[in-house]
mmCIF file of C-alpha atoms in Angstrom:
data_model
loop_
_atom_site.group_PDB
_atom_site.id
_atom_site.type_symbol
_atom_site.label_atom_id
_atom_site.label_comp_id
_atom_site.label_asym_id
_atom_site.label_seq_id
_atom_site.Cartn_x
_atom_site.Cartn_y
_atom_site.Cartn_z
ATOM 1 C CA UNK A 210 115.866 70.935 86.215
ATOM 2 C CA UNK A 211 113.673 71.537 83.179
ATOM 3 C CA UNK A 212 114.268 74.739 81.216
ATOM 4 C CA UNK A 213 111.277 76.211 79.400
ATOM 5 C CA UNK A 214 110.935 79.083 76.976
ATOM 6 C CA UNK A 215 107.865 81.321 77.277
ATOM 7 C CA UNK A 216 106.877 83.766 74.558
ATOM 8 C CA UNK A 217 103.734 85.814 74.073
ATOM 9 C CA UNK A 218 101.902 84.973 70.832
ATOM 10 C CA UNK A 219 102.767 87.124 67.837
ATOM 11 C CA UNK A 220 99.194 88.389 67.537
ATOM 12 C CA UNK A 221 98.628 89.020 71.245
ATOM 13 C CA UNK A 222 97.216 92.490 70.557
ATOM 14 C CA UNK A 223 94.653 91.070 68.102
ATOM 15 C CA UNK A 224 92.935 88.651 70.438
ATOM 16 C CA UNK A 225 95.582 85.974 70.647
ATOM 17 C CA UNK A 226 95.502 84.194 73.965
ATOM 18 C CA UNK A 227 97.895 82.277 76.137
ATOM 19 C CA UNK A 228 101.639 82.041 76.168
ATOM 20 C CA UNK A 229 103.603 79.786 73.857
ATOM 21 C CA UNK A 230 105.734 77.403 75.929
ATOM 22 C CA UNK A 231 108.460 75.114 74.662
ATOM 23 C CA UNK A 232 110.719 72.729 76.573
ATOM 24 C CA UNK A 233 114.317 73.641 75.769
ATOM 25 C CA UNK A 234 116.047 70.894 77.694
ATOM 26 C CA UNK A 235 116.976 69.248 80.962
ATOM 27 C CA UNK A 236 119.850 69.804 83.336
ATOM 28 C CA UNK A 237 120.998 67.689 86.265
ATOM 29 C CA UNK A 238 122.317 69.790 89.148
ATOM 30 C CA UNK A 239 124.068 67.839 91.930
ATOM 31 C CA UNK A 240 123.245 69.050 95.437
ATOM 32 C CA UNK A 241 126.668 68.296 96.877
ATOM 33 C CA UNK A 242 128.493 70.382 99.472
ATOM 34 C CA UNK A 243 131.348 71.242 97.094
ATOM 35 C CA UNK A 244 128.926 73.271 94.905
ATOM 36 C CA UNK A 245 127.250 75.069 97.828
ATOM 37 C CA UNK A 246 127.174 78.892 97.479
ATOM 38 C CA UNK A 247 129.364 78.892 94.390
ATOM 39 C CA UNK A 248 128.322 79.849 90.864
ATOM 40 C CA UNK A 249 128.574 76.689 88.769
ATOM 41 C CA UNK A 250 127.846 75.849 85.131
ATOM 42 C CA UNK A 251 126.083 72.689 83.924
ATOM 43 C CA UNK A 252 125.142 71.660 80.370
ATOM 44 C CA UNK A 253 121.504 71.707 79.271
ATOM 45 C CA UNK A 254 120.628 68.719 77.104
ATOM 46 C CA UNK A 255 117.718 68.213 74.711
ATOM 47 C CA UNK A 256 116.556 64.633 75.291
ATOM 48 C CA UNK A 257 114.653 64.011 72.086
ATOM 49 C CA UNK A 258 115.482 65.577 68.748
ATOM 50 C CA UNK A 259 113.296 64.964 65.694
ATOM 51 C CA UNK A 260 111.872 61.755 67.134
ATOM 52 C CA UNK A 261 115.263 60.205 67.941
ATOM 53 C CA UNK A 262 116.335 59.348 71.477
ATOM 54 C CA UNK A 263 119.548 61.305 71.637
ATOM 55 C CA UNK A 264 121.116 63.861 73.908
ATOM 56 C CA UNK A 265 122.508 67.053 72.514
ATOM 57 C CA UNK A 266 123.816 70.001 74.512
ATOM 58 C CA UNK A 267 121.683 73.028 73.663
ATOM 59 C CA UNK A 268 123.036 75.494 76.219
ATOM 60 C CA UNK A 269 124.369 75.985 79.719
ATOM 61 C CA UNK A 270 122.776 76.779 83.057
ATOM 62 C CA UNK A 271 124.736 78.970 85.466
ATOM 63 C CA UNK A 272 123.307 79.115 88.959
ATOM 64 C CA UNK A 273 124.321 79.564 92.547
ATOM 65 C CA UNK A 274 122.421 77.785 95.302
ATOM 66 C CA UNK A 275 122.781 76.957 98.933
ATOM 67 C CA UNK A 276 121.467 74.021 100.869
ATOM 68 C CA UNK A 277 120.070 74.395 104.342
ATOM 69 C CA UNK A 278 118.826 72.183 107.117
ATOM 70 C CA UNK A 279 116.638 72.711 110.132
ATOM 71 C CA UNK A 280 118.692 74.159 112.992
ATOM 72 C CA UNK A 281 118.710 72.539 116.387
ATOM 73 C CA UNK A 282 116.548 73.898 119.201
ATOM 74 C CA UNK A 283 117.264 77.343 120.632
ATOM 75 C CA UNK A 284 118.778 77.616 124.108
ATOM 76 C CA UNK A 285 117.699 79.737 127.043
ATOM 77 C CA UNK A 286 114.460 81.090 125.565
ATOM 78 C CA UNK A 287 113.274 83.984 127.743
ATOM 79 C CA UNK A 288 110.975 87.029 127.822
ATOM 80 C CA UNK A 289 112.778 90.374 127.822
ATOM 81 C CA UNK A 290 111.016 92.438 130.460
ATOM 82 C CA UNK A 291 112.282 95.819 129.214
ATOM 83 C CA UNK A 292 110.748 95.483 125.740
ATOM 84 C CA UNK A 293 107.483 93.771 126.702
ATOM 85 C CA UNK A 294 104.123 95.467 127.208
ATOM 86 C CA UNK A 295 100.507 94.378 127.653
ATOM 87 C CA UNK A 296 100.185 93.917 123.869
ATOM 88 C CA UNK A 297 103.678 92.744 122.891
ATOM 89 C CA UNK A 298 106.200 90.260 124.156
ATOM 90 C CA UNK A 299 109.862 90.457 123.238
ATOM 91 C CA UNK A 300 111.683 87.130 123.186
ATOM 92 C CA UNK A 301 115.396 86.469 123.335
ATOM 93 C CA UNK A 302 117.431 83.281 123.124
ATOM 94 C CA UNK A 303 120.894 81.887 122.713
ATOM 95 C CA UNK A 304 121.756 80.560 119.264
ATOM 96 C CA UNK A 305 121.734 76.798 118.850
ATOM 97 C CA UNK A 306 124.979 74.921 119.223
ATOM 98 C CA UNK A 307 126.376 74.097 115.775
#
């Protein structure tokens, strides 16, 4: 993940245009099941400092994410007669087997 800083220019009211953007650093977030739906903290590293190839921690990223996959096909898809009309159709189904 790349972390960027965005700031409006100091003279934005006097005709300044655009937004000043600066790359703060990079963070590698593993997408493993043990981190799923839990707030976790990872270091943010600046890759290049003053022309030297070095890594230096410049902050931390705290995020919570969840991974998902496509569910299997629904079962017993059917039209519900009671809720259907000439302009609408109400569908019902059984949830997929996990």
